[in-house]
Amino acid sequence: MKRHSTIVKPGDYERALSVVGTEVTVLAAKNVTRGQEFTFQRGEKGMGPPPHSHEWDEAFFVLEGSVDFTCDGKLETCVPGTFVFVPGGTVHSFEYGPDGGEMLEVTGAGSKATQMFAAVDKEIPPGPPNIETITEVLSQNGVTLHL
């Protein structure tokens, strides 16, 4: 089956998903690309996911602000122009810096990221999440928390 080019303009974006303090705009899910997934992520100071892992590769490109990434226990402050690659299976987390931050995320083949983001948006209300509930939702979508 032939693949087709995709162009997604700002007016074409679906509503940003609320994922535990991060706004996630899905630019292209694997049903469009048949592989990788692309999202735009924005968060306020101190927000971001706790240590977690999943089987798919993930890459981030910091666009604005700063983001503190921890990968395999090593912390790095990432400013605009920084590229971060996280191989599948790696325990990682990130936290948006003092002025918040914005990133482009690209996931590898086999990703369940956009499926997981949609599930969290639907099932986890704003505010501090119930750890039991979010652990279950994430687990159902291929993500393991390492608290």
mmCIF file of C-alpha atoms in Angstrom:
data_model
loop_
_atom_site.group_PDB
_atom_site.id
_atom_site.type_symbol
_atom_site.label_atom_id
_atom_site.label_comp_id
_atom_site.label_asym_id
_atom_site.label_seq_id
_atom_site.Cartn_x
_atom_site.Cartn_y
_atom_site.Cartn_z
ATOM 1 C CA MET A 1 0.000 0.000 0.000
ATOM 2 C CA LYS A 2 1.358 3.391 -0.996
ATOM 3 C CA ARG A 3 2.085 5.890 1.761
ATOM 4 C CA HIS A 4 1.062 9.521 1.325
ATOM 5 C CA SER A 5 2.707 12.746 2.395
ATOM 6 C CA THR A 6 1.123 14.542 5.325
ATOM 7 C CA ILE A 7 1.067 18.253 6.053
ATOM 8 C CA VAL A 8 -0.491 19.408 9.326
ATOM 9 C CA LYS A 9 -0.968 23.166 9.626
ATOM 10 C CA PRO A 10 -1.690 24.966 12.923
ATOM 11 C CA GLY A 11 -5.418 25.220 12.142
ATOM 12 C CA ASP A 12 -5.538 21.430 11.655
ATOM 13 C CA TYR A 13 -4.338 20.493 15.163
ATOM 14 C CA GLU A 14 -6.721 18.615 17.388
ATOM 15 C CA ARG A 15 -7.291 19.834 20.942
ATOM 16 C CA ALA A 16 -4.182 19.603 23.146
ATOM 17 C CA LEU A 17 -4.341 16.672 25.538
ATOM 18 C CA SER A 18 -3.808 17.277 29.254
ATOM 19 C CA VAL A 19 -1.223 14.752 30.415
ATOM 20 C CA VAL A 20 -0.409 15.299 34.097
ATOM 21 C CA GLY A 21 0.656 18.925 33.720
ATOM 22 C CA THR A 22 1.872 18.755 30.123
ATOM 23 C CA GLU A 23 -0.161 19.942 27.127
ATOM 24 C CA VAL A 24 0.402 17.417 24.335
ATOM 25 C CA THR A 25 -0.635 18.265 20.778
ATOM 26 C CA VAL A 26 -0.591 15.221 18.514
ATOM 27 C CA LEU A 27 0.839 16.231 15.144
ATOM 28 C CA ALA A 28 0.865 12.751 13.591
ATOM 29 C CA ALA A 29 0.064 9.380 15.160
ATOM 30 C CA LYS A 30 1.174 6.029 13.809
ATOM 31 C CA ASN A 31 -2.151 5.518 12.019
ATOM 32 C CA VAL A 32 -0.960 8.364 9.725
ATOM 33 C CA THR A 33 2.775 7.615 9.575
ATOM 34 C CA ARG A 34 2.625 3.823 9.993
ATOM 35 C CA GLY A 35 5.552 4.055 12.377
ATOM 36 C CA GLN A 36 6.780 7.102 14.214
ATOM 37 C CA GLU A 37 4.587 9.478 16.181
ATOM 38 C CA PHE A 38 5.082 13.237 16.444
ATOM 39 C CA THR A 39 3.846 15.517 19.240
ATOM 40 C CA PHE A 40 4.367 19.088 20.428
ATOM 41 C CA GLN A 41 4.624 19.318 24.217
ATOM 42 C CA ARG A 42 4.372 22.347 26.499
ATOM 43 C CA GLY A 43 4.593 22.510 30.281
ATOM 44 C CA GLU A 44 4.865 24.956 33.149
ATOM 45 C CA LYS A 45 7.651 25.138 35.719
ATOM 46 C CA GLY A 46 8.109 21.905 37.671
ATOM 47 C CA MET A 47 5.720 19.810 35.573
ATOM 48 C CA GLY A 48 6.688 16.613 33.758
ATOM 49 C CA PRO A 49 6.491 12.841 34.080
ATOM 50 C CA PRO A 50 8.092 10.878 36.919
ATOM 51 C CA PRO A 51 10.723 8.216 36.165
ATOM 52 C CA HIS A 52 9.255 5.745 33.684
ATOM 53 C CA SER A 53 10.183 3.426 30.841
ATOM 54 C CA HIS A 54 8.603 1.937 27.725
ATOM 55 C CA GLU A 55 9.781 -0.278 24.905
ATOM 56 C CA TRP A 56 9.780 2.342 22.142
ATOM 57 C CA ASP A 57 12.558 4.829 21.393
ATOM 58 C CA GLU A 58 11.787 8.471 22.017
ATOM 59 C CA ALA A 59 13.502 11.689 20.956
ATOM 60 C CA PHE A 60 12.929 15.263 22.053
ATOM 61 C CA PHE A 61 14.027 18.606 20.622
ATOM 62 C CA VAL A 62 13.758 21.537 23.038
ATOM 63 C CA LEU A 63 12.205 24.578 21.331
ATOM 64 C CA GLU A 64 11.691 27.097 24.165
ATOM 65 C CA GLY A 65 12.467 27.499 27.849
ATOM 66 C CA SER A 66 14.402 24.697 29.492
ATOM 67 C CA VAL A 67 13.761 21.091 30.421
ATOM 68 C CA ASP A 68 15.672 19.031 32.988
ATOM 69 C CA PHE A 69 16.010 15.483 31.653
ATOM 70 C CA THR A 70 17.092 12.543 33.779
ATOM 71 C CA CYS A 71 18.115 9.448 31.814
ATOM 72 C CA ASP A 72 19.567 6.403 33.590
ATOM 73 C CA GLY A 73 20.029 8.560 36.702
ATOM 74 C CA LYS A 74 21.991 11.346 34.963
ATOM 75 C CA LEU A 75 20.455 14.852 35.081
ATOM 76 C CA GLU A 76 21.008 17.341 32.236
ATOM 77 C CA THR A 77 19.470 20.804 31.830
ATOM 78 C CA CYS A 78 18.447 21.165 28.188
ATOM 79 C CA VAL A 79 17.982 24.569 26.543
ATOM 80 C CA PRO A 80 16.539 25.450 23.107
ATOM 81 C CA GLY A 81 18.327 23.573 20.355
ATOM 82 C CA THR A 82 19.086 20.543 22.540
ATOM 83 C CA PHE A 83 18.298 17.099 21.145
ATOM 84 C CA VAL A 84 17.648 14.194 23.547
ATOM 85 C CA PHE A 85 17.426 10.561 22.385
ATOM 86 C CA VAL A 86 16.052 7.978 24.826
ATOM 87 C CA PRO A 87 16.401 4.334 23.704
ATOM 88 C CA GLY A 88 13.485 2.001 24.454
ATOM 89 C CA GLY A 89 13.711 0.450 27.928
ATOM 90 C CA THR A 90 15.622 3.406 29.424
ATOM 91 C CA VAL A 91 14.304 4.799 32.715
ATOM 92 C CA HIS A 92 13.831 8.530 32.178
ATOM 93 C CA SER A 93 11.911 11.587 33.363
ATOM 94 C CA PHE A 94 11.841 15.292 32.684
ATOM 95 C CA GLU A 95 10.779 18.483 34.412
ATOM 96 C CA TYR A 96 10.135 21.852 32.805
ATOM 97 C CA GLY A 97 12.455 24.631 33.992
ATOM 98 C CA PRO A 98 11.779 27.995 35.693
ATOM 99 C CA ASP A 99 10.037 29.550 32.675
ATOM 100 C CA GLY A 100 8.385 26.344 31.471
ATOM 101 C CA GLY A 101 9.316 24.761 28.181
ATOM 102 C CA GLU A 102 8.269 23.508 24.770
ATOM 103 C CA MET A 103 9.510 20.451 22.880
ATOM 104 C CA LEU A 104 8.942 18.419 19.769
ATOM 105 C CA GLU A 105 8.747 14.680 20.534
ATOM 106 C CA VAL A 106 9.262 11.902 18.000
ATOM 107 C CA THR A 107 8.740 8.273 18.976
ATOM 108 C CA GLY A 108 10.038 5.146 17.290
ATOM 109 C CA ALA A 109 8.237 2.225 15.692
ATOM 110 C CA GLY A 110 5.908 0.347 18.017
ATOM 111 C CA SER A 111 5.107 3.489 19.976
ATOM 112 C CA LYS A 112 1.968 3.637 22.071
ATOM 113 C CA ALA A 113 2.656 7.237 23.110
ATOM 114 C CA THR A 114 -0.304 8.994 21.499
ATOM 115 C CA GLN A 115 -2.638 6.180 22.622
ATOM 116 C CA MET A 116 -1.296 6.576 26.177
ATOM 117 C CA PHE A 117 -1.590 10.397 26.082
ATOM 118 C CA ALA A 118 -5.239 10.125 24.992
ATOM 119 C CA ALA A 119 -5.995 7.593 27.757
ATOM 120 C CA VAL A 120 -4.407 9.790 30.450
ATOM 121 C CA ASP A 121 -6.286 12.856 29.147
ATOM 122 C CA LYS A 122 -9.569 10.929 29.272
ATOM 123 C CA GLU A 123 -9.143 9.055 32.562
ATOM 124 C CA ILE A 124 -6.978 11.245 34.825
ATOM 125 C CA PRO A 125 -8.551 14.525 36.002
ATOM 126 C CA PRO A 126 -6.441 17.719 36.316
ATOM 127 C CA GLY A 127 -4.523 18.151 39.552
ATOM 128 C CA PRO A 128 -2.332 15.740 41.471
ATOM 129 C CA PRO A 129 -3.012 12.274 40.067
ATOM 130 C CA ASN A 130 -4.018 9.235 42.085
ATOM 131 C CA ILE A 131 -0.856 7.113 41.803
ATOM 132 C CA GLU A 132 -2.776 3.818 41.687
ATOM 133 C CA THR A 133 -5.034 5.016 38.863
ATOM 134 C CA ILE A 134 -2.294 6.572 36.756
ATOM 135 C CA THR A 135 -0.059 3.512 37.238
ATOM 136 C CA GLU A 136 -2.861 1.322 35.893
ATOM 137 C CA VAL A 137 -3.626 3.599 32.904
ATOM 138 C CA LEU A 138 0.050 3.843 31.985
ATOM 139 C CA SER A 139 0.588 0.104 32.364
ATOM 140 C CA GLN A 140 -2.332 -0.603 30.018
ATOM 141 C CA ASN A 141 -0.511 1.545 27.428
ATOM 142 C CA GLY A 142 2.985 0.079 27.664
ATOM 143 C CA VAL A 143 4.516 2.444 30.253
ATOM 144 C CA THR A 144 6.060 1.367 33.574
ATOM 145 C CA LEU A 145 6.545 3.873 36.409
ATOM 146 C CA HIS A 146 9.762 3.636 38.467
ATOM 147 C CA LEU A 147 8.923 5.501 41.671
#
